[in-house]
Coordinates of N, CA and C and ligand atoms in Angstrom, one line a residue:
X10 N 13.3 -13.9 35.9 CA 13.0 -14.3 34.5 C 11.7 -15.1 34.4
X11 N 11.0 -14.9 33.7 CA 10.1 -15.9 33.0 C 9.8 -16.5 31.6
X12 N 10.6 -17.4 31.7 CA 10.5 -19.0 31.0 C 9.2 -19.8 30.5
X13 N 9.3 -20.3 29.4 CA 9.2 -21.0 28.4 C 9.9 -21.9 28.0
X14 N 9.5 -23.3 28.2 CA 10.8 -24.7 28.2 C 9.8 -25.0 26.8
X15 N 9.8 -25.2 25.3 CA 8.9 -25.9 24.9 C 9.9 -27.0 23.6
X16 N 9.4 -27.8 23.2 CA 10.2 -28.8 22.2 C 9.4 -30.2 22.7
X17 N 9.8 -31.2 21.5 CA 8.7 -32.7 21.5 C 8.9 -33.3 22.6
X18 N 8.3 -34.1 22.8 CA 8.9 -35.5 24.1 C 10.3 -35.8 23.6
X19 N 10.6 -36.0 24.7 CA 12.8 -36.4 25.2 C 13.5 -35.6 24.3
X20 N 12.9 -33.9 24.2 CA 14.3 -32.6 23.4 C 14.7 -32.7 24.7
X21 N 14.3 -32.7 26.1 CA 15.2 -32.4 27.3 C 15.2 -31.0 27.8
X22 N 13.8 -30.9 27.8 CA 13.3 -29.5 28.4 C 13.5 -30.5 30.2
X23 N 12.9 -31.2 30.5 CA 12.9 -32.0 31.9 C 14.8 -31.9 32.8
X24 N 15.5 -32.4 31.7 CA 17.0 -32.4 32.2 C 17.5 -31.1 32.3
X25 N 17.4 -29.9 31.4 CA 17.9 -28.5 31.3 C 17.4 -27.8 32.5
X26 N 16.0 -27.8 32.9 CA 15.2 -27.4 33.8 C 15.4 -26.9 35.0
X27 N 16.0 -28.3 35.9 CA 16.8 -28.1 37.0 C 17.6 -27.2 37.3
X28 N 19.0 -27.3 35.9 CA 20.0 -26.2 36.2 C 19.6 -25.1 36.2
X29 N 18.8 -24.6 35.3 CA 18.1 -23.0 34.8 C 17.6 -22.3 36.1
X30 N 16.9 -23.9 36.6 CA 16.3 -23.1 38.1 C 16.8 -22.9 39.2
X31 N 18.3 -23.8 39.1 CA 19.0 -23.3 40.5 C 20.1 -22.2 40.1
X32 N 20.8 -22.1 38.9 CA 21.0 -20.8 37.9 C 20.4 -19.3 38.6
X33 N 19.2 -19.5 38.0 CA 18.6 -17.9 38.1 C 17.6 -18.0 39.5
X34 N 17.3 -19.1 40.0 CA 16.5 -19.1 41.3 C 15.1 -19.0 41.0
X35 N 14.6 -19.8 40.4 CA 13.5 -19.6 39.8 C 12.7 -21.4 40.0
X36 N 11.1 -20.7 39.9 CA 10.2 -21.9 40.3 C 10.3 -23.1 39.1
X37 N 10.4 -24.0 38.7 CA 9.9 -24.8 37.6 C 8.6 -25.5 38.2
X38 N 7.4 -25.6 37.1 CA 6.6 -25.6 36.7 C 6.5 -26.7 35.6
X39 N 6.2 -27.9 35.8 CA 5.9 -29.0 34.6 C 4.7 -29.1 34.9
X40 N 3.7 -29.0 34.1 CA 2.5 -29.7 33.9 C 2.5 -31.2 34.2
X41 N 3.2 -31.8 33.0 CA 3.9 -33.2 32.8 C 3.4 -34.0 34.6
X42 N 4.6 -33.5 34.9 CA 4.9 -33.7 36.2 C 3.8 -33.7 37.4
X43 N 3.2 -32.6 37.1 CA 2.0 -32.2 38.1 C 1.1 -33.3 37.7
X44 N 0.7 -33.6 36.7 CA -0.3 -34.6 36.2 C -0.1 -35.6 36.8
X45 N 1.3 -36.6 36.4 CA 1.5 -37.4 36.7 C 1.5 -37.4 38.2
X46 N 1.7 -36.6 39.0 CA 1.3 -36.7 40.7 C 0.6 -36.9 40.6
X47 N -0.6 -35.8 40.3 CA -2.4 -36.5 40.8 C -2.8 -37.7 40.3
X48 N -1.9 -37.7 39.2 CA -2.4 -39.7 38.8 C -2.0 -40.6 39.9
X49 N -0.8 -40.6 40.2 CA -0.4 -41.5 41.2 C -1.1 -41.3 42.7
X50 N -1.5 -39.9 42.9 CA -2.4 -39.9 44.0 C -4.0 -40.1 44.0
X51 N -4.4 -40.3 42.8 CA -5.7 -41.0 42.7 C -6.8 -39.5 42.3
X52 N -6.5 -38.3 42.8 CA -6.7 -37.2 42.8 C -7.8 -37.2 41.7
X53 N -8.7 -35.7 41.9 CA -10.3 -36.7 41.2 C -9.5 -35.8 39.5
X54 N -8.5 -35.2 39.8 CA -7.8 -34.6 38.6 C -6.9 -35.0 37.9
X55 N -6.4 -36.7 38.5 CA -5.9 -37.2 38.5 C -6.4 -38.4 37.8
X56 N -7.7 -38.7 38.1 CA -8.4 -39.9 37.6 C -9.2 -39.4 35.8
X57 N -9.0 -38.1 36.0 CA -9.7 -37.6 35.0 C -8.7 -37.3 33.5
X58 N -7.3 -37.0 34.4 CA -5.8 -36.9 33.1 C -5.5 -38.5 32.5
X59 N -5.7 -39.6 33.9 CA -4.8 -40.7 33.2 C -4.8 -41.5 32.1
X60 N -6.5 -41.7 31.6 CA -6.4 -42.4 30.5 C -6.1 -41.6 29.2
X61 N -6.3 -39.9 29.0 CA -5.6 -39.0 27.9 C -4.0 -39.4 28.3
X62 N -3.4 -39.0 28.9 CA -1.9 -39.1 29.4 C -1.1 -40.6 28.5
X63 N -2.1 -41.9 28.9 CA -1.5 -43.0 28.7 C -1.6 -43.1 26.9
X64 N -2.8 -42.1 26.8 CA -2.5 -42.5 25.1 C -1.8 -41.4 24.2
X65 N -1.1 -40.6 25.1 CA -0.2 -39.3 24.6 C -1.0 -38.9 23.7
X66 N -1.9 -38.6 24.4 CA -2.7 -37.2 23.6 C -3.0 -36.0 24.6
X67 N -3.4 -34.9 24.6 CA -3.4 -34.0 25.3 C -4.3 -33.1 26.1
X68 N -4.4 -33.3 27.2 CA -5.6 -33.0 28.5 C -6.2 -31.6 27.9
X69 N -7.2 -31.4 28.8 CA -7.7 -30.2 28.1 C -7.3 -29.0 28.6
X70 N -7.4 -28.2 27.8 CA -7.0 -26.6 28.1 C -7.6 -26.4 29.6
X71 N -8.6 -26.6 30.2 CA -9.4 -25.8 31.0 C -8.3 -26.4 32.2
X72 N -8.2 -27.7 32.2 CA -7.4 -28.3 33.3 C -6.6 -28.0 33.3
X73 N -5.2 -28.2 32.7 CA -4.1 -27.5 32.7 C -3.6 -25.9 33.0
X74 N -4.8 -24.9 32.8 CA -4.7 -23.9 33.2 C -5.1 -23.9 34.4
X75 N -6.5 -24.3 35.0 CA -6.3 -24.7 36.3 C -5.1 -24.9 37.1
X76 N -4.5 -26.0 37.1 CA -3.5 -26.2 37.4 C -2.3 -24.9 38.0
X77 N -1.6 -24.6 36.6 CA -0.8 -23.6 36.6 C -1.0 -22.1 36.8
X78 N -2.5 -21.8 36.6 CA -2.9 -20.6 37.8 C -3.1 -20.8 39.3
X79 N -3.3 -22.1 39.7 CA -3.2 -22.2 41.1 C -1.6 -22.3 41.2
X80 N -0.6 -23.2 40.7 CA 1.2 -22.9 40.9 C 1.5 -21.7 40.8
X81 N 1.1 -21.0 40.1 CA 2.0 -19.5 39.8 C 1.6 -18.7 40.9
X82 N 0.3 -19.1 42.0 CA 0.4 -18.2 43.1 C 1.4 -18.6 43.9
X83 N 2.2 -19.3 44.1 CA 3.2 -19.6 45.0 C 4.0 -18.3 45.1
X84 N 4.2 -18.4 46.7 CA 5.4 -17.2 46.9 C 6.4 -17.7 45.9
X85 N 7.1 -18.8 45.7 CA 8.7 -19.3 45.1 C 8.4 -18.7 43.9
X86 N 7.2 -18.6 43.2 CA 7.5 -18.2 41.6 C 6.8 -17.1 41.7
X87 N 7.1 -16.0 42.5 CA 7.0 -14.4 42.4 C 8.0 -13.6 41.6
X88 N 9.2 -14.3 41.8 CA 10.6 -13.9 41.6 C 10.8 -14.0 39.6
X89 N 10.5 -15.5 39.8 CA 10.3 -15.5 38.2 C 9.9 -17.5 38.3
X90 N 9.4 -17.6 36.6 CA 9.4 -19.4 36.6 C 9.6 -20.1 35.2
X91 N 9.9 -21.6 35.6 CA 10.0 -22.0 34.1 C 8.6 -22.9 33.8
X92 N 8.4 -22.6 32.4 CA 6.8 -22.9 32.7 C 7.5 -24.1 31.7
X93 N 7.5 -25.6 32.1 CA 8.1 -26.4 31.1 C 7.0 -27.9 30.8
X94 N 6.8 -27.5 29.8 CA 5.5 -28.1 28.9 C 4.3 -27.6 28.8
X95 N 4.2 -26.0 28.8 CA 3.0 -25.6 28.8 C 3.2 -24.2 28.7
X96 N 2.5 -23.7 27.8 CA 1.9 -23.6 27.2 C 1.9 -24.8 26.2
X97 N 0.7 -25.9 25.7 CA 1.2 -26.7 24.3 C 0.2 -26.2 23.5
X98 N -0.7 -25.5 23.5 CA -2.1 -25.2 22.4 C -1.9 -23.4 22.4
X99 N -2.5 -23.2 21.3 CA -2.8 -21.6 21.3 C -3.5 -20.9 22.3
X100 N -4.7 -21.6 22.6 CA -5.7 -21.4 23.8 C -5.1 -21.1 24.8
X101 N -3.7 -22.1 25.3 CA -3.2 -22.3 26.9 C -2.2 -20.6 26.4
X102 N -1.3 -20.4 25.3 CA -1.0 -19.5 25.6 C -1.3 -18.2 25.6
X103 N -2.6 -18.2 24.7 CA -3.4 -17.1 25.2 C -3.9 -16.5 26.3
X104 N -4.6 -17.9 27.0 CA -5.1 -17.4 28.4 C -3.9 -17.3 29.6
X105 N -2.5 -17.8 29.2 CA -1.4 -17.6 29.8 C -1.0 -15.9 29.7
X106 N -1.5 -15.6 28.7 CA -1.2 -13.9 28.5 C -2.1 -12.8 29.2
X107 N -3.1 -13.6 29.1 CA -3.9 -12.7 30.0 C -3.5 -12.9 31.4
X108 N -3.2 -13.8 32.1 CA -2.6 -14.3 33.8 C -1.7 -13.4 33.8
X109 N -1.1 -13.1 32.7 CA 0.2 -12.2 33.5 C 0.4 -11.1 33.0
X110 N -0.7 -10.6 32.1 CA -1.4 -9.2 31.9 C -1.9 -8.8 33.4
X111 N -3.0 -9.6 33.6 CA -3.2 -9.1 35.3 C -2.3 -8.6 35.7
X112 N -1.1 -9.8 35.9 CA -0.3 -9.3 37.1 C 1.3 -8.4 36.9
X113 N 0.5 -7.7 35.7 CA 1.3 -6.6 34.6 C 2.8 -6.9 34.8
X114 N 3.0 -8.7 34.4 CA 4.3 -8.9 33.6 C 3.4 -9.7 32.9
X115 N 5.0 -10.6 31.5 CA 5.0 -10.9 30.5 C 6.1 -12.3 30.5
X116 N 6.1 -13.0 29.5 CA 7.0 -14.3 29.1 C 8.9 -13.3 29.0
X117 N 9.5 -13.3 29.6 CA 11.0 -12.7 28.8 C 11.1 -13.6 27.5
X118 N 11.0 -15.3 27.5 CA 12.2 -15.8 26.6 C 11.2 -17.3 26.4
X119 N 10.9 -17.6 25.4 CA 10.5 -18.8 25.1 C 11.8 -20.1 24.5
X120 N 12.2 -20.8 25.1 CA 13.3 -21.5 24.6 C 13.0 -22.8 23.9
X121 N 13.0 -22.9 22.6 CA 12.6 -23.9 21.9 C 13.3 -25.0 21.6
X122 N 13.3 -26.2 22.0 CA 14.3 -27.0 21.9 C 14.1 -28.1 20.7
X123 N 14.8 -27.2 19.3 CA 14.6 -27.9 17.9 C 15.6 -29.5 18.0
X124 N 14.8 -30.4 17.4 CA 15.5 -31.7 17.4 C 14.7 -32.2 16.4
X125 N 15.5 -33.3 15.7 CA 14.5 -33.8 14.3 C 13.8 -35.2 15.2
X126 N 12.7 -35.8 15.0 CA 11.9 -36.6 15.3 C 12.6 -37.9 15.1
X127 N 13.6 -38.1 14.6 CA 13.9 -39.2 14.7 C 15.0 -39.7 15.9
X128 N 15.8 -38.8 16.4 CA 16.2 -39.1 17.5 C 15.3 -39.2 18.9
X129 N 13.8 -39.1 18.4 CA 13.5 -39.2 20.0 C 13.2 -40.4 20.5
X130 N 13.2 -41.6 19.7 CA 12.7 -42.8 20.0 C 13.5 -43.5 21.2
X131 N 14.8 -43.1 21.1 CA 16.1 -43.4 21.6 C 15.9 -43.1 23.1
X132 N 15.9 -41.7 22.7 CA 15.7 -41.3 24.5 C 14.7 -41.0 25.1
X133 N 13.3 -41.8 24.7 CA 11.9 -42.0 25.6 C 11.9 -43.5 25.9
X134 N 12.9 -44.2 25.1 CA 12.9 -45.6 25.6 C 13.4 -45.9 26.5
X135 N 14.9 -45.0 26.5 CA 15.7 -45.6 27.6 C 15.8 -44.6 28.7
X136 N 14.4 -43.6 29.1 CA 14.8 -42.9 29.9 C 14.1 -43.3 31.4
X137 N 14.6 -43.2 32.6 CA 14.2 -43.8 33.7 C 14.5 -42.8 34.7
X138 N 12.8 -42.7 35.8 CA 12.6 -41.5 36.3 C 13.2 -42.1 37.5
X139 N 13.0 -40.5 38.7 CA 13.1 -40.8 40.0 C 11.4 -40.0 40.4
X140 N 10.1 -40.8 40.3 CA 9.2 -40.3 40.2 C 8.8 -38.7 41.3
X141 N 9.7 -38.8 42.6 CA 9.0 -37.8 43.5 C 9.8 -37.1 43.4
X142 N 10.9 -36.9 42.7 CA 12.1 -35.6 42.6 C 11.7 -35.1 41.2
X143 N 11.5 -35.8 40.6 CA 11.6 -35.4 39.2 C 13.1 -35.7 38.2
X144 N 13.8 -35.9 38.8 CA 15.3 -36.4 38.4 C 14.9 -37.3 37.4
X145 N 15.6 -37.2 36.2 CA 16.2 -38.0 35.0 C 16.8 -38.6 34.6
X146 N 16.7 -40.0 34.4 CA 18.5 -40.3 33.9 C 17.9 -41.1 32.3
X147 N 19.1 -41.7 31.5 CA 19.2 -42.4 30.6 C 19.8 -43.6 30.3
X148 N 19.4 -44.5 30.1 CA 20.5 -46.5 30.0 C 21.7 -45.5 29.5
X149 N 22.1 -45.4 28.0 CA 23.0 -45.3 27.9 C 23.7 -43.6 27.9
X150 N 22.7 -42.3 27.6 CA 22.9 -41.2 27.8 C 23.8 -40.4 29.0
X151 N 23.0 -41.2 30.1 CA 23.1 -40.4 31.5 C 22.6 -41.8 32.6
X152 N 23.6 -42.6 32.5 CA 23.0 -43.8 33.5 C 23.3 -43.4 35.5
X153 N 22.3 -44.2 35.9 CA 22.3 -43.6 37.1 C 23.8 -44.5 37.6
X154 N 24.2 -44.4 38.7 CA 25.5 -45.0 39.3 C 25.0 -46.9 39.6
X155 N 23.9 -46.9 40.3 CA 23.5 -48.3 40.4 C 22.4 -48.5 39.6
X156 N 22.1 -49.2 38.9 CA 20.9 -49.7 38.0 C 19.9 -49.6 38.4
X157 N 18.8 -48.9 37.4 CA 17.4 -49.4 38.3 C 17.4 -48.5 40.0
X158 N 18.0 -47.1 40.3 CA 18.1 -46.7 41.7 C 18.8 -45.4 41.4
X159 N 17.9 -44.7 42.2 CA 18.4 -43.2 42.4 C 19.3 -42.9 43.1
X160 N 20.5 -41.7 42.2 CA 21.8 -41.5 42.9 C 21.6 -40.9 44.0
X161 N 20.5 -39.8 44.2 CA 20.1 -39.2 45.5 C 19.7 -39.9 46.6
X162 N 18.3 -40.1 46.8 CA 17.8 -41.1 47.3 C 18.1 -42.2 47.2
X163 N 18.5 -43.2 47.0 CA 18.8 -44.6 46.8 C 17.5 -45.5 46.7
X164 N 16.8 -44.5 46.1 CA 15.2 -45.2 46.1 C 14.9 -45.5 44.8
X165 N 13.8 -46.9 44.0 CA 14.0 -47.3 42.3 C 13.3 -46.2 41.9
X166 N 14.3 -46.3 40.6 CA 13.5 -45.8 39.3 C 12.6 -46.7 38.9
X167 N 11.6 -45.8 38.1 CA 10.6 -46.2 37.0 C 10.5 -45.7 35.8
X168 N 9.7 -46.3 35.0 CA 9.6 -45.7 33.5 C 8.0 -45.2 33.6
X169 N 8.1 -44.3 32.5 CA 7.0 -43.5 32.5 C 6.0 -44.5 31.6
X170 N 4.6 -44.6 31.9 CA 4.0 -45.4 30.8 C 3.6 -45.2 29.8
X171 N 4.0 -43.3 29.5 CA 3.7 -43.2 27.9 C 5.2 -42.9 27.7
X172 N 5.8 -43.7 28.0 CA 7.7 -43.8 26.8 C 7.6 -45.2 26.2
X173 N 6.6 -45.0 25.6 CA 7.1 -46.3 24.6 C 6.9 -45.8 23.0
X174 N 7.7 -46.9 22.2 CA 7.6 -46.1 21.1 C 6.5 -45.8 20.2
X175 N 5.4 -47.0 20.5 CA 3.9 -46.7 20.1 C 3.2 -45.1 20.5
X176 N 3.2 -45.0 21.9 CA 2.6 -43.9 22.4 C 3.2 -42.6 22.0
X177 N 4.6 -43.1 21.9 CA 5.7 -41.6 21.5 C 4.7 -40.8 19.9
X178 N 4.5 -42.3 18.7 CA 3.8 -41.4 17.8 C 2.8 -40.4 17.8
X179 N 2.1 -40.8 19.1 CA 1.0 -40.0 18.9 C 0.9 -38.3 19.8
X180 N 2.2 -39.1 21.1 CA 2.8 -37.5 21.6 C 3.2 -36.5 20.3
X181 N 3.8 -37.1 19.4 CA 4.9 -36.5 18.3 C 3.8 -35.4 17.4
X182 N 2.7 -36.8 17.5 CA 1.7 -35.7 16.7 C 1.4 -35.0 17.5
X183 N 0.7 -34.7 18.3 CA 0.3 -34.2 18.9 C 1.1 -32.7 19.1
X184 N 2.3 -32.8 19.3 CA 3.7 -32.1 19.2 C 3.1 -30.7 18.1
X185 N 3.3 -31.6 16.7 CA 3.8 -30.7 15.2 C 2.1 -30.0 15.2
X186 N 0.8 -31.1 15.8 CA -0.1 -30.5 15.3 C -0.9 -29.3 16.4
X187 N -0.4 -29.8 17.7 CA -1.1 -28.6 18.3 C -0.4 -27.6 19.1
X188 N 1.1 -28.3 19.0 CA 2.2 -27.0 20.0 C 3.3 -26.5 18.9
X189 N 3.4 -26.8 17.9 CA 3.9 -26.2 16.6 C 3.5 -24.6 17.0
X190 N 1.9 -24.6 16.7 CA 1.8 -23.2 15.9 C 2.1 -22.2 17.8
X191 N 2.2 -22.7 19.0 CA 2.5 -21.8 19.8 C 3.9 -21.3 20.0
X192 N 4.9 -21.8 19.1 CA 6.1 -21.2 18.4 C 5.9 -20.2 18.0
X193 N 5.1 -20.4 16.5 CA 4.7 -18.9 16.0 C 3.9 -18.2 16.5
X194 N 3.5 -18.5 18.1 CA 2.5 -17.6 18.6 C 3.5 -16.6 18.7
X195 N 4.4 -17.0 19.5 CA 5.8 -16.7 20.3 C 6.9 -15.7 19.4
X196 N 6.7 -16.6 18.3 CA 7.6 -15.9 17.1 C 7.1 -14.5 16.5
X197 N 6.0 -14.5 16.5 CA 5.3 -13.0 16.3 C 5.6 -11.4 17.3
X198 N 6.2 -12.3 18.7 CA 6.1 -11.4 19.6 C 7.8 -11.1 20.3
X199 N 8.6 -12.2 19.0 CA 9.9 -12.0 19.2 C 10.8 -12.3 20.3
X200 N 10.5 -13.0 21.2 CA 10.7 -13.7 22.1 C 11.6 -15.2 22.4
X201 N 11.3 -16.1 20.5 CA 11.6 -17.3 20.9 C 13.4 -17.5 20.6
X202 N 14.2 -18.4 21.1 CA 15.5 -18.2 20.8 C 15.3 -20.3 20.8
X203 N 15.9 -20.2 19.2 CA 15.6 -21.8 18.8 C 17.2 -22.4 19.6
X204 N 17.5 -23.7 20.1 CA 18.5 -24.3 20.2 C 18.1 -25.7 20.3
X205 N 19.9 -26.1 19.7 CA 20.2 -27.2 19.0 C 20.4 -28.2 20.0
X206 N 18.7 -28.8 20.0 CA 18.6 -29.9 21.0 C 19.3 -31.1 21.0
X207 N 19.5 -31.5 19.7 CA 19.9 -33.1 19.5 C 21.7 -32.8 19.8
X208 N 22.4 -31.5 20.5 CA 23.3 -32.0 20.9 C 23.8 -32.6 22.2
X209 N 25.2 -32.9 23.1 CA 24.8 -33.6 24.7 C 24.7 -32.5 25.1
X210 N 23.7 -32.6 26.4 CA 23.4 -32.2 27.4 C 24.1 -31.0 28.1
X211 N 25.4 -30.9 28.2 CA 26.3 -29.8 28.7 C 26.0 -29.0 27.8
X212 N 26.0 -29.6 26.3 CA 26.2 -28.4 25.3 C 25.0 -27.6 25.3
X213 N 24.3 -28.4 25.2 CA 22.5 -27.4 25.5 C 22.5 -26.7 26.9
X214 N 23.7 -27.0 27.5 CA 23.3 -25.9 29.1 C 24.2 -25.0 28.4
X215 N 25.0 -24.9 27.9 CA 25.9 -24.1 27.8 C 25.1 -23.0 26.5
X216 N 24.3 -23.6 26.0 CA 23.5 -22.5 24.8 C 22.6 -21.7 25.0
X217 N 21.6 -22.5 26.1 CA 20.9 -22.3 27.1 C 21.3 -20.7 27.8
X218 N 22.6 -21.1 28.4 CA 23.3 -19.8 29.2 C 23.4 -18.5 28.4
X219 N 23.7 -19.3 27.2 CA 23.9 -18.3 26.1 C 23.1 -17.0 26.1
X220 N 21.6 -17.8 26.0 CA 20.3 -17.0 25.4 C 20.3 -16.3 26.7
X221 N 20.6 -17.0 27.6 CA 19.5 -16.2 29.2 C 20.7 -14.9 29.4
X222 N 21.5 -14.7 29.1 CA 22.6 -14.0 29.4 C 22.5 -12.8 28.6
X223 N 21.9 -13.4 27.2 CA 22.2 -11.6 26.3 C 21.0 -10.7 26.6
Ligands
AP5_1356 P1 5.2 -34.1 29.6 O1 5.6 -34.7 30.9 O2 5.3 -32.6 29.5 O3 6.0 -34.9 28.5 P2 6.6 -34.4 27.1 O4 6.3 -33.0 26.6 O5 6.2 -35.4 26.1 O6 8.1 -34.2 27.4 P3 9.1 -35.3 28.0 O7 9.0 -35.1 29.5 O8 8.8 -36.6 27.4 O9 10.5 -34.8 27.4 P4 11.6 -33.8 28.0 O10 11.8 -32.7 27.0 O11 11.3 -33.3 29.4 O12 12.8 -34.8 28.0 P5 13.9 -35.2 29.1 O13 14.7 -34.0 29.5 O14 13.2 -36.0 30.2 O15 3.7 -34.5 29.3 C1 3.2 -35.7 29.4 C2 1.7 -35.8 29.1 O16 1.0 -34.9 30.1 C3 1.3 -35.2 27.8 O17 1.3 -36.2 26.8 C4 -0.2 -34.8 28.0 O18 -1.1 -35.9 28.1 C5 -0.1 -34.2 29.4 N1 0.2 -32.8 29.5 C6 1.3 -32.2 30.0 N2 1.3 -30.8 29.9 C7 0.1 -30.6 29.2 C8 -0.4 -29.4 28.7 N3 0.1 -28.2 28.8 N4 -1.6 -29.5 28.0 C9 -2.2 -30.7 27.8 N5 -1.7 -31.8 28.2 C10 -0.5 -31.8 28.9 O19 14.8 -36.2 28.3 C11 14.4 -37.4 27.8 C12 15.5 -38.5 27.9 O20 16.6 -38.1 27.1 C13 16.0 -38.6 29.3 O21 16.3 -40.0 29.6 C14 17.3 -37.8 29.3 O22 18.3 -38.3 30.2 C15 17.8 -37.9 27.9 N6 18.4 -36.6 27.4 C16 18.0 -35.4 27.7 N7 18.7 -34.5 27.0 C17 19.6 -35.2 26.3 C18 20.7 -34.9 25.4 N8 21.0 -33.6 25.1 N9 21.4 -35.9 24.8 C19 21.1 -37.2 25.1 N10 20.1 -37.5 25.9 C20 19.4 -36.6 26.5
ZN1357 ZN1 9.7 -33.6 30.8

């Protein structure tokens, strides 16, 4: 299968992700994520994302595709992948259609994870990473077993430095004004299957299953 994770900061495309991919056996793909490595690695791609990143506004097309055309050569995402935060502009999914015009496939399923704006404040505040797994948890949502410490590793969490609620506004915009219309990109080509993100977590894996199944 090939996937499309798309919805605002904290709908919980990051938490859904994992299971989808050990589910159907498939690569996941976060931009998000990848960024935030080469930031932490100093990476000259990394030095160039961080100060866009910290003001939750959105890197440019040219990089991001970069990026995700060098991932998708991976043997692991031959099989299929979840591309999860990216496509966000019309551009990225344009030139994402050509990538896989080449390599004469296509998106199966764009999964849109609708949630109203006002519940996200809640869970970008209190959400706390395990930076090198990508693992998520939440204070009160989804707390880890010991505070502040990953259930796997036993190594700390951190918080992301654009989860606060100042920076969240301007991810939010950024959201409605430049990854809105790559819904309707999606919606034209009949592909997108909307679900009801603001409910818990099981329930969205279970909706999730839903869509990937019919
Ligand atoms: P990115 O890392 O993609 O961040 P985002 O899109 O803002 O999404 P989040 O990771 O915040 O949310 P999520 O949906 O994964 O939520 P999660 O599951 O963790 O991008 C960061 C930055 O990188 C961008 O601002 C931009 O600068 C740059 N960037 C990345 N891709 C780009 C691109 N393609 N083009 C240009 N720039 C790009 O959940 C959040 C919290 O809620 C967690 O604590 C979780 O435990 C909890 N939670 C999850 N689901 C539920 C639930 N159902 N009920 C209750 N709590 C829940
Ligand atoms: Zn995420």
């Amino acid at each position: 299968k090939r996937l499309i994770l798309i919805g605002p900061p904290g709908s919980g495309k990051g938490t859904q992700s994992p299971i989808i991919k050990d589910e159907y056996c498939l690569c996941h793909l976060a931009t998000g994520d990848m960024l935030r490595a080469a930031v932490a690695a100093k990476t000259p791609l990394g030095i160039k994302a961080k100060e866009t990143m910290e003001k939750g506004e959105l890197v440019s097309d040219d990089l991001v595709v970069g990026i995700i055309d060098e991932a998708m050569k991976k043997p692991s995402c031959q099989k299929g992948f979840i591309l999860d935060g990216f496509p966000r502009t019309v551009a990225q999914a344009e030139k994402l259609d050509e990538m896989l015009q080449k390599q004469g496939t296509k998106i199966d399923k764009v999964l849109y994870f609708a949630i109203d704006d006002s519940i996200l404040e809640e869970r970008i505040t209190g959400r706390w990473i395990h930076a090198s797994s990508g693992r998520t948890y939440h204070t009160k949502f989804a707390p880890p077993k010991v505070h502040g410490i990953d259930d796997v590793t036993g190594e700390p969490l951190m918080q992301r430095k654009d989860d606060t609620a100042e920076v969240l506004k301007s991810r939010l915009q950024a959201f409605h004004k430049q990854t809105e219309p790559v819904i309707d990109y999606y919606s034209k080509k009949g592909v997108v299957a909307k679900l009801p993100a603001e409910k818990p977590p099981k329930e969205v894996t279970v909706e999730v299953q839903k869509v990937l199944s019919s």
